[in-house]
Coordinates of N, CA and C in Angstrom, one line a residue:
M784 N 7.0 -9.8 1.5 CA 7.8 -10.3 0.3 C 8.6 -9.0 -0.1
L785 N 9.9 -9.0 -0.1 CA 10.7 -7.9 -0.6 C 11.4 -8.3 -1.8
I786 N 11.4 -7.4 -2.8 CA 12.1 -7.6 -4.1 C 13.0 -6.4 -4.3
T787 N 14.2 -6.7 -4.6 CA 15.1 -5.5 -4.9 C 14.7 -4.8 -6.1
Y788 N 14.7 -3.4 -6.1 CA 14.3 -2.7 -7.3 C 15.2 -3.0 -8.5
G789 N 14.5 -3.2 -9.5 CA 15.2 -3.6 -10.8 C 15.5 -5.1 -11.0
D790 N 15.1 -6.0 -9.9 CA 15.4 -7.3 -10.1 C 14.2 -8.1 -10.7
V791 N 14.3 -8.1 -12.0 CA 13.3 -8.7 -12.9 C 13.1 -10.1 -12.6
N792 N 14.2 -10.9 -12.5 CA 14.1 -12.3 -12.1 C 13.5 -12.5 -10.8
G793 N 13.9 -11.7 -9.8 CA 13.3 -11.9 -8.5 C 11.8 -11.6 -8.5
F794 N 11.5 -10.6 -9.3 CA 10.0 -10.2 -9.4 C 9.2 -11.4 -10.1
A795 N 9.8 -12.0 -11.1 CA 9.2 -13.0 -11.8 C 9.0 -14.3 -10.9
N796 N 10.1 -14.6 -10.1 CA 10.1 -15.7 -9.2 C 9.0 -15.5 -8.1
A797 N 8.9 -14.3 -7.7 CA 7.9 -13.9 -6.6 C 6.5 -14.1 -7.1
I798 N 6.2 -13.8 -8.3 CA 4.9 -14.0 -9.0 C 4.7 -15.5 -9.1
I799 N 5.6 -16.2 -9.6 CA 5.6 -17.7 -9.7 C 5.3 -18.3 -8.4
D800 N 6.0 -17.9 -7.4 CA 5.7 -18.4 -6.0 C 4.3 -18.1 -5.5
L801 N 3.9 -17.0 -5.7 CA 2.4 -16.6 -5.3 C 1.4 -17.5 -6.1
L802 N 1.8 -17.8 -7.4 CA 0.8 -18.6 -8.2 C 0.8 -20.0 -7.7
K803 N 1.9 -20.5 -7.2 CA 2.0 -21.8 -6.7 C 1.4 -22.0 -5.4
Q804 N 1.3 -21.0 -4.6 CA 0.9 -21.1 -3.2 C -0.4 -20.3 -3.0
E805 N -1.5 -21.0 -3.2 CA -2.8 -20.2 -3.2 C -3.1 -19.6 -1.9
S806 N -2.6 -20.2 -0.8 CA -2.9 -19.6 0.5 C -2.2 -18.3 0.7
K807 N -0.9 -18.3 0.2 CA -0.1 -17.1 0.3 C -0.6 -16.0 -0.6
L808 N -1.1 -16.4 -1.8 CA -1.7 -15.4 -2.7 C -3.0 -14.8 -2.1
N809 N -3.9 -15.7 -1.5 CA -5.1 -15.1 -0.8 C -4.8 -14.2 0.3
T810 N -3.7 -14.5 1.1 CA -3.2 -13.6 2.2 C -2.8 -12.3 1.7
F811 N -2.0 -12.4 0.6 CA -1.5 -11.1 0.0 C -2.7 -10.3 -0.6
S812 N -3.6 -11.0 -1.2 CA -4.8 -10.3 -1.8 C -5.6 -9.6 -0.8
N813 N -5.9 -10.3 0.3 CA -6.7 -9.8 1.4 C -6.0 -8.6 2.1
N814 N -4.7 -8.7 2.3 CA -3.9 -7.6 2.9 C -3.9 -6.4 2.0
A815 N -3.8 -6.6 0.6 CA -3.8 -5.5 -0.3 C -5.2 -4.8 -0.3
L816 N -6.2 -5.6 -0.2 CA -7.6 -5.0 -0.1 C -7.7 -4.1 1.1
E817 N -7.3 -4.7 2.2 CA -7.4 -3.9 3.5 C -6.6 -2.6 3.4
W818 N -5.4 -2.7 2.9 CA -4.5 -1.6 2.8 C -5.1 -0.5 1.8
S819 N -5.8 -1.0 0.7 CA -6.3 0.0 -0.2 C -7.4 0.9 0.4
K820 N -8.1 0.4 1.5 CA -9.2 1.1 2.2 C -8.6 2.5 2.7
N821 N -7.3 2.5 2.9 CA -6.6 3.7 3.6 C -6.6 4.9 2.5
F822 N -7.0 4.6 1.2 CA -6.8 5.5 0.2 C -8.2 6.0 -0.3
D823 N -9.2 6.0 0.6 CA -10.6 6.5 0.4 C -10.5 8.0 0.3
W824 N -11.3 8.6 -0.6 CA -11.2 10.1 -0.8 C -11.6 10.8 0.5
E825 N -12.6 10.3 1.2 CA -13.0 10.9 2.4 C -11.8 10.9 3.4
I826 N -11.1 9.9 3.6 CA -10.0 9.8 4.5 C -8.9 10.7 4.0
A827 N -8.6 10.7 2.7 CA -7.5 11.5 2.1 C -7.8 13.0 2.3
S828 N -9.0 13.4 2.0 CA -9.4 14.8 2.2 C -9.3 15.3 3.6
A829 N -9.8 14.4 4.6 CA -9.8 14.7 6.0 C -8.3 14.9 6.5
E830 N -7.4 14.0 6.0 CA -6.0 14.1 6.4 C -5.4 15.4 5.9
T831 N -5.7 15.7 4.6 CA -5.2 17.0 3.9 C -5.6 18.1 4.7
I832 N -6.9 18.2 5.1 CA -7.4 19.4 5.9 C -6.7 19.5 7.2
K833 N -6.5 18.4 7.9 CA -5.7 18.4 9.2 C -4.3 19.0 8.9
I834 N -3.6 18.5 7.9 CA -2.3 19.0 7.6 C -2.4 20.5 7.4
M835 N -3.3 21.0 6.5 CA -3.3 22.4 6.1 C -3.7 23.2 7.4
Q836 N -4.5 22.7 8.3 CA -4.9 23.5 9.5 C -3.6 23.6 10.4
R837 N -2.9 22.5 10.5 CA -1.7 22.5 11.3 C -0.7 23.5 10.8
V838 N -0.4 23.5 9.5 CA 0.5 24.4 8.9 C 0.0 25.8 9.2
I839 N -1.2 26.1 8.9 CA -1.7 27.5 9.1 C -1.5 27.9 10.5
A840 N -1.8 27.0 11.5 CA -1.7 27.4 13.0 C -0.2 27.6 13.2
E841 N 0.7 26.9 12.6 CA 2.1 27.1 12.9 C 2.6 28.4 12.3
E842 N 2.0 28.9 11.3 CA 2.5 30.1 10.6 C 2.0 31.3 11.4
K843 N 1.0 31.2 12.3 CA 0.4 32.3 13.0 C 1.3 32.7 14.1

């Protein structure tokens, strides 16, 4: 679902559409939950360390 930035009516219509279609809402909810798992502190810190190590190695 794509909504143009600043399109308040489009955003409202998208929400109404989700509320009317429970299966679509459930799909979006499940996908959002899975996506949110990418933002775990352990994963984020490990990725940050990898980037820092790569930058330090490139500077040598």
